[in-house]
Amino acid sequence: MNFSMKALVAGVALGFSMSGMAAEPIKIGVTGPFTGGSAPMGVSMRDGVKLAVQEINAKGGVLGRQLQMVERDDEAKPERGVQIAQELINKERVAATVGYINTTVALASQRFYQNAKIPVMNNVATGSVITKQFANQPENYIFRNSASDTIQSAMIVEEAITRRGFKKVAILADSTSYGQLGREDLEKTLEQKGIKPVAVEKYNLKDVDMTPQLLKAKQAGAEVVLTYGIGPELAQIANGMEKLNWKVPMIGSWTLAMANFIDNAGKNSEGTRMPQTFIQEGDTARRKAFIDAYVKAYNPPGGRMPSAVSAAQGYDSIYLLAAAMKQAGSTEGPKVKAALENLNEKVEGVVTTYNKPYSKLDHEAINFENTRFGEVRGGRVVLAK
C-alpha cells in the first residue's frame, strides 16, 4: 500500500473514530434517595428528570449527542452520597449531576464536584447554605432551582405572624442539617418581627411519638406549630396533635406536601400550609402537558404525584443544564458553569420561565415571585386561598 493510500485509510479510520466519539452520550448523574422516608421526593425528582431527558433526546439531544442518566440511590445518607459523588466523577465521568434531596447529603458530597470543576444542580435540597458553601472560592460550581430556606422561612413567618396574626409560635424541627438549619432560619426571621418562640423542640428521624415535644408546645400556649422535617415524622406531629385534642394550625416548609405526610396523617393533614414552587394543577399548557406525561408514564396512585415540587424541579433542572451546554457548545464543566451564569435564551420550564436565572454571584434560580402557598385539601395539595 503506497503512502497516499495509507494516509487515506488512516484518515477514514480517524474519521470513523471521531464520529464515534462525537456520538457518545452525555452522562448526567442523578442522585437522590429512591428508598426510605425521603423516597417520595427522590423518586419524583428522578421521574421528572427522566421525562425531560426523553423529550430532549427525542428532539436530537444536546450538541448532537443523547443525554444519558446515571442514577444512584444515596439513601439520604451523607456517607453514601460521598461514595456516589466520587464514583460518578472518577468512574462514570459525568458532565454534571442533578439531584440532592437532603441538605445533609448535599453539603457532604458536593465538594468533590467543586474540586473536579463539574456543575451540580440542586433541584430539591433547600438548606440556605448549599449554594454558598464555596462562595469564597474564585469559581462556584453549585447551582440550585429549588426554593431556599431563606425564602421559605420568610414566607412561613409572613403567613403565621403578619397574615394570620399569631403571636405565640412553636417550632418543631428534625435533628438533621435540614431541620436544624431551617429552624435557625425561622428563628432569625421571627426575631426580625420581634417574636421569640414559646417552644423550640427537636425530634429524630423515625421517631413515632411526638407527645413530649407537643405537650411542651401546648403548655406554653402555642397558637401555631411551624415545622421543618420530612413526611413520616410530620405525620406523627399532626397525629400527635389529634391525640392530645390540640387543634392549632400547622404551617411548615414545602415538605408538608409529601405524599407520605398526607397519607399517613389522613384527615389530620387537612388545612396544613407550605410554600410550593409547583402545584399539580394544569393552569398553563406547559404544566398540563408535563402533568399528563408524568401521570401517563408513572401511573401514581390516585393520579397524584408523590412529590409534585420534586418532579417539576427535577424536570426543569435538565432543561437548564441542556440550555447551558448548547450555549457553551461544550460539556466541559468550566464552560457550562460560565454559560449557566449568563444564559442568553429564556428556558421555559414548568415551575417558571427562567430568564437569566443565575449570575456569577447568585446561583439561586427561585425567588419569592415563583413560590406560592399550597394547602392540603381532601388528600391533595391545592393553591391556598
XYZ file of C-alpha atoms in Angstrom:
385
model
C 0.000 0.000 0.000
C 1.547 3.325 -1.033
C 1.847 6.286 1.330
C -1.147 8.211 -0.017
C -3.357 5.129 0.257
C -2.178 4.533 3.816
C -2.899 8.167 4.653
C -6.387 7.852 3.146
C -7.159 4.668 5.138
C -5.787 6.265 8.319
C -7.867 9.378 7.661
C -11.047 7.364 7.127
C -10.362 5.324 10.291
C -9.767 8.513 12.270
C -12.959 9.987 10.851
C -14.926 6.936 11.990
C -13.396 7.049 15.457
C -14.030 10.797 15.750
C -17.661 10.412 14.691
C -17.996 7.576 17.204
C -16.661 9.851 19.894
C -18.969 12.678 18.872
C -21.965 10.340 19.217
C -21.059 9.271 22.747
C -23.860 10.137 25.168
C -23.543 12.995 27.638
C -23.686 11.398 31.068
C -25.692 13.232 33.728
C -25.559 11.980 37.310
C -28.926 11.701 39.079
C -28.534 11.216 42.808
C -31.215 11.126 45.462
C -32.982 8.842 47.944
C -35.021 6.317 45.980
C -35.740 4.240 49.124
C -36.662 5.187 52.713
C -38.593 8.122 54.204
C -37.321 10.648 51.648
C -38.179 8.395 48.680
C -41.328 10.282 47.537
C -39.071 13.277 46.840
C -36.225 11.255 45.308
C -38.380 9.090 43.057
C -40.500 12.040 41.878
C -37.345 14.048 41.116
C -35.794 11.152 39.175
C -39.005 10.583 37.203
C -39.248 14.280 36.336
C -35.614 14.197 35.165
C -36.369 11.121 33.067
C -39.256 12.859 31.284
C -37.046 15.845 30.377
C -34.216 13.591 29.169
C -36.630 11.612 26.973
C -38.102 14.800 25.473
C -34.701 16.332 24.739
C -33.331 13.085 23.285
C -36.406 12.708 21.048
C -35.562 16.115 19.548
C -31.961 15.157 18.789
C -30.322 15.559 22.184
C -27.735 18.213 23.045
C -24.864 19.097 20.701
C -25.879 16.145 18.545
C -25.488 13.730 21.460
C -28.034 11.893 23.561
C -28.326 12.547 27.293
C -27.775 9.505 29.493
C -28.916 9.369 33.110
C -26.588 7.665 35.592
C -28.857 7.030 38.585
C -27.672 6.319 42.120
C -29.694 5.881 45.329
C -27.967 7.838 48.095
C -30.492 6.522 50.677
C -30.476 10.038 52.255
C -27.123 9.103 53.866
C -24.187 11.567 53.673
C -21.565 8.803 53.615
C -23.354 7.117 50.698
C -23.614 10.470 48.895
C -19.844 10.937 49.230
C -19.154 7.479 47.719
C -21.548 8.145 44.838
C -20.038 11.565 44.070
C -16.572 10.043 43.718
C -17.884 7.186 41.580
C -19.848 9.473 39.237
C -16.859 11.799 38.804
C -13.992 9.300 38.513
C -15.616 6.202 37.006
C -18.685 7.408 35.130
C -17.120 10.742 34.038
C -20.412 12.638 34.297
C -20.613 16.095 32.709
C -22.897 17.316 35.517
C -25.047 15.966 38.323
C -28.617 16.845 39.282
C -30.428 15.939 42.456
C -29.674 16.133 46.116
C -32.860 15.957 48.082
C -31.353 16.124 51.548
C -29.338 19.149 52.654
C -27.049 16.941 54.786
C -26.134 14.785 51.777
C -25.594 17.808 49.519
C -23.228 19.516 51.974
C -21.174 16.327 52.423
C -20.966 15.409 48.724
C -20.783 18.471 46.515
C -17.186 19.410 47.452
C -15.998 16.598 45.143
C -17.760 18.231 42.182
C -16.430 21.637 43.194
C -12.864 20.250 43.180
C -13.431 18.480 39.847
C -14.973 21.637 38.272
C -18.225 19.808 37.432
C -21.571 21.648 37.854
C -24.135 20.405 40.353
C -27.779 21.398 40.014
C -29.509 21.050 43.397
C -33.076 20.540 42.278
C -34.716 19.760 45.639
C -32.468 20.384 48.689
C -33.227 23.755 50.271
C -30.659 24.481 53.016
C -29.758 28.162 52.624
C -26.010 27.446 52.822
C -25.966 24.951 49.902
C -25.075 27.375 47.095
C -22.839 29.408 49.404
C -20.637 26.511 50.538
C -17.889 27.579 48.096
C -18.893 31.210 47.586
C -15.475 32.341 48.860
C -13.702 30.445 46.055
C -12.967 32.123 42.681
C -15.420 29.808 40.883
C -18.546 28.200 42.349
C -19.937 25.078 40.640
C -23.010 24.671 42.865
C -26.391 25.843 41.484
C -29.968 25.426 42.645
C -33.503 25.543 41.238
C -35.489 24.950 44.429
C -36.771 27.485 46.968
C -34.059 28.032 49.580
C -34.924 28.041 53.258
C -34.251 31.788 53.313
C -37.282 32.181 51.025
C -39.386 29.547 52.772
C -38.766 30.743 56.332
C -39.721 34.287 55.327
C -42.945 33.018 53.711
C -43.832 30.794 56.681
C -43.341 33.643 59.169
C -45.234 36.109 56.945
C -48.172 33.667 56.774
C -48.205 32.884 60.512
C -47.423 36.291 62.018
C -48.397 39.001 59.535
C -51.263 37.402 57.651
C -52.861 35.316 60.413
C -51.804 37.348 63.427
C -50.405 34.606 65.685
C -48.122 35.795 68.496
C -47.255 32.537 70.279
C -45.279 30.246 67.999
C -43.831 26.737 68.494
C -41.168 25.296 66.199
C -40.746 21.544 65.717
C -37.747 20.564 63.584
C -35.952 17.282 62.973
C -32.353 16.774 64.087
C -30.825 16.646 60.587
C -28.943 19.555 58.988
C -32.125 20.246 57.019
C -34.276 20.572 60.124
C -31.776 22.490 62.234
C -30.666 24.935 59.520
C -34.338 25.542 58.716
C -35.081 26.127 62.412
C -32.249 28.687 62.560
C -33.692 30.493 59.526
C -37.160 30.517 61.144
C -35.835 31.875 64.449
C -33.850 34.630 62.685
C -36.893 35.643 60.646
C -39.178 35.607 63.711
C -36.676 37.772 65.590
C -36.957 40.401 62.849
C -40.696 40.506 63.629
C -39.979 40.827 67.362
C -41.253 37.304 68.076
C -39.499 34.749 70.285
C -40.929 31.201 70.009
C -42.637 29.900 73.146
C -41.237 26.420 72.393
C -38.465 25.109 70.144
C -38.434 21.310 70.033
C -36.267 18.755 68.226
C -37.001 15.171 67.198
C -35.143 12.419 65.343
C -35.918 10.660 62.081
C -38.097 7.566 62.660
C -39.459 8.933 65.956
C -43.036 7.697 66.305
C -44.174 9.582 69.400
C -44.060 13.376 69.467
C -46.090 13.675 72.699
C -43.284 15.190 74.870
C -42.478 17.892 72.289
C -46.138 18.651 71.592
C -47.036 18.827 75.282
C -44.308 21.438 75.849
C -45.633 23.489 72.924
C -49.247 23.135 74.090
C -48.453 24.007 77.726
C -46.506 27.070 76.543
C -49.704 28.296 74.872
C -48.563 27.983 71.248
C -51.199 29.177 68.772
C -49.449 27.696 65.711
C -46.869 24.978 65.037
C -44.140 25.723 62.488
C -42.328 22.655 61.129
C -39.098 21.676 59.406
C -38.877 17.966 58.678
C -39.961 15.293 56.185
C -43.175 13.371 55.573
C -43.250 10.436 58.009
C -42.338 12.454 61.117
C -44.516 15.402 60.089
C -47.430 12.936 60.058
C -46.521 11.903 63.617
C -46.752 15.587 64.636
C -50.207 16.007 63.046
C -51.455 12.713 64.506
C -49.955 13.533 67.907
C -51.837 16.841 67.998
C -55.070 14.944 67.307
C -54.337 12.507 70.188
C -53.830 15.466 72.544
C -57.046 17.039 71.204
C -54.966 20.125 70.444
C -56.190 21.903 67.353
C -53.866 24.651 66.147
C -52.709 25.291 62.567
C -49.592 23.618 61.188
C -47.509 25.712 58.778
C -44.146 24.494 57.595
C -41.590 24.031 54.872
C -42.538 22.655 51.475
C -42.214 19.000 52.622
C -45.714 19.154 54.142
C -46.766 18.432 50.540
C -45.143 14.954 50.547
C -47.470 12.020 49.855
C -46.188 10.155 52.920
C -47.221 13.080 55.140
C -50.673 13.470 53.604
C -51.395 9.717 53.533
C -50.019 8.913 56.999
C -51.727 11.911 58.611
C -55.035 11.404 56.768
C -57.691 13.858 57.962
C -55.129 15.422 60.341
C -53.246 16.816 57.338
C -56.243 18.908 56.280
C -55.525 22.634 56.134
C -51.758 22.443 56.626
C -49.924 25.075 54.565
C -46.493 25.158 52.961
C -44.540 27.141 50.312
C -44.600 25.461 46.886
C -42.875 26.215 43.589
C -45.223 23.825 41.769
C -48.715 22.537 42.476
C -50.233 19.675 40.483
C -52.733 21.851 38.665
C -52.554 22.284 34.894
C -53.015 26.054 34.947
C -50.795 26.552 31.866
C -50.477 24.434 28.714
C -46.845 23.611 29.606
C -47.739 22.474 33.123
C -50.735 20.465 31.904
C -48.592 18.662 29.319
C -45.990 17.852 31.981
C -48.567 16.588 34.491
C -50.321 14.481 31.845
C -46.997 12.992 30.675
C -45.956 12.196 34.256
C -49.257 10.545 35.173
C -49.280 8.554 31.922
C -45.663 7.384 32.317
C -45.680 6.506 36.024
C -49.360 5.974 36.904
C -49.055 7.230 40.510
C -51.800 6.133 42.956
C -54.883 8.281 42.507
C -53.073 10.219 39.765
C -51.248 12.241 42.449
C -47.506 12.819 42.144
C -45.756 11.658 45.348
C -43.891 15.000 45.403
C -45.004 17.348 42.634
C -42.417 20.006 43.554
C -39.562 17.478 43.265
C -40.828 16.179 39.912
C -41.198 19.668 38.426
C -37.842 20.941 39.693
C -36.129 17.749 38.515
C -37.630 18.254 35.063
C -36.598 21.923 34.870
C -33.048 21.218 36.085
C -32.327 19.191 32.937
C -33.654 21.912 30.631
C -31.452 24.487 32.396
C -28.360 22.281 32.039
C -29.150 21.461 28.404
C -29.527 25.178 27.592
C -26.138 25.906 29.185
C -24.414 23.100 27.270
C -25.908 24.288 23.985
C -24.827 27.855 24.672
C -21.334 26.734 25.723
C -21.031 24.453 22.686
C -19.343 22.100 25.137
C -19.878 19.760 28.091
C -16.702 20.944 29.832
C -17.516 21.969 33.410
C -15.982 25.479 33.410
C -17.696 26.368 30.117
C -21.081 25.014 31.232
C -20.785 26.881 34.549
C -19.984 30.131 32.741
C -22.988 29.618 30.435
C -25.321 28.963 33.398
C -24.164 32.244 34.935
C -25.125 34.105 31.767
C -27.895 32.220 29.953
C -28.858 34.126 26.810
C -32.070 32.288 25.991
C -35.155 32.065 28.170
C -35.756 28.500 29.362
C -39.430 27.600 29.524
C -39.818 25.279 32.486
C -42.885 24.097 34.376
C -42.081 25.930 37.615
C -41.429 29.168 35.734
C -39.846 30.599 32.603
C -36.232 31.175 33.563
C -34.861 34.491 32.305
C -31.214 34.986 33.330
C -31.811 32.774 36.393
C -28.182 32.892 37.535
C -25.251 35.276 37.700
C -21.672 34.812 38.855
C -22.615 35.834 42.391
C -26.165 34.427 42.545
C -26.699 30.717 41.938
C -30.375 30.665 43.029
C -32.984 30.345 40.255
C -36.047 30.528 42.524
C -37.320 33.682 44.238
C -40.443 34.877 46.039
C -42.192 35.577 42.723
C -42.249 31.927 41.666
C -43.095 30.450 45.097
C -46.701 30.240 46.283
C -48.574 28.779 49.247
C -50.103 25.331 48.946
C -52.700 23.843 51.261
C -53.769 20.240 51.861
C -57.422 19.791 50.908
C -59.058 16.377 50.532
C -55.759 14.498 50.360
C -54.199 16.746 47.711
C -52.187 19.940 47.643
C -54.089 22.842 46.115
C -53.307 26.532 45.802
C -54.040 28.194 49.165
C -56.646 30.938 49.083
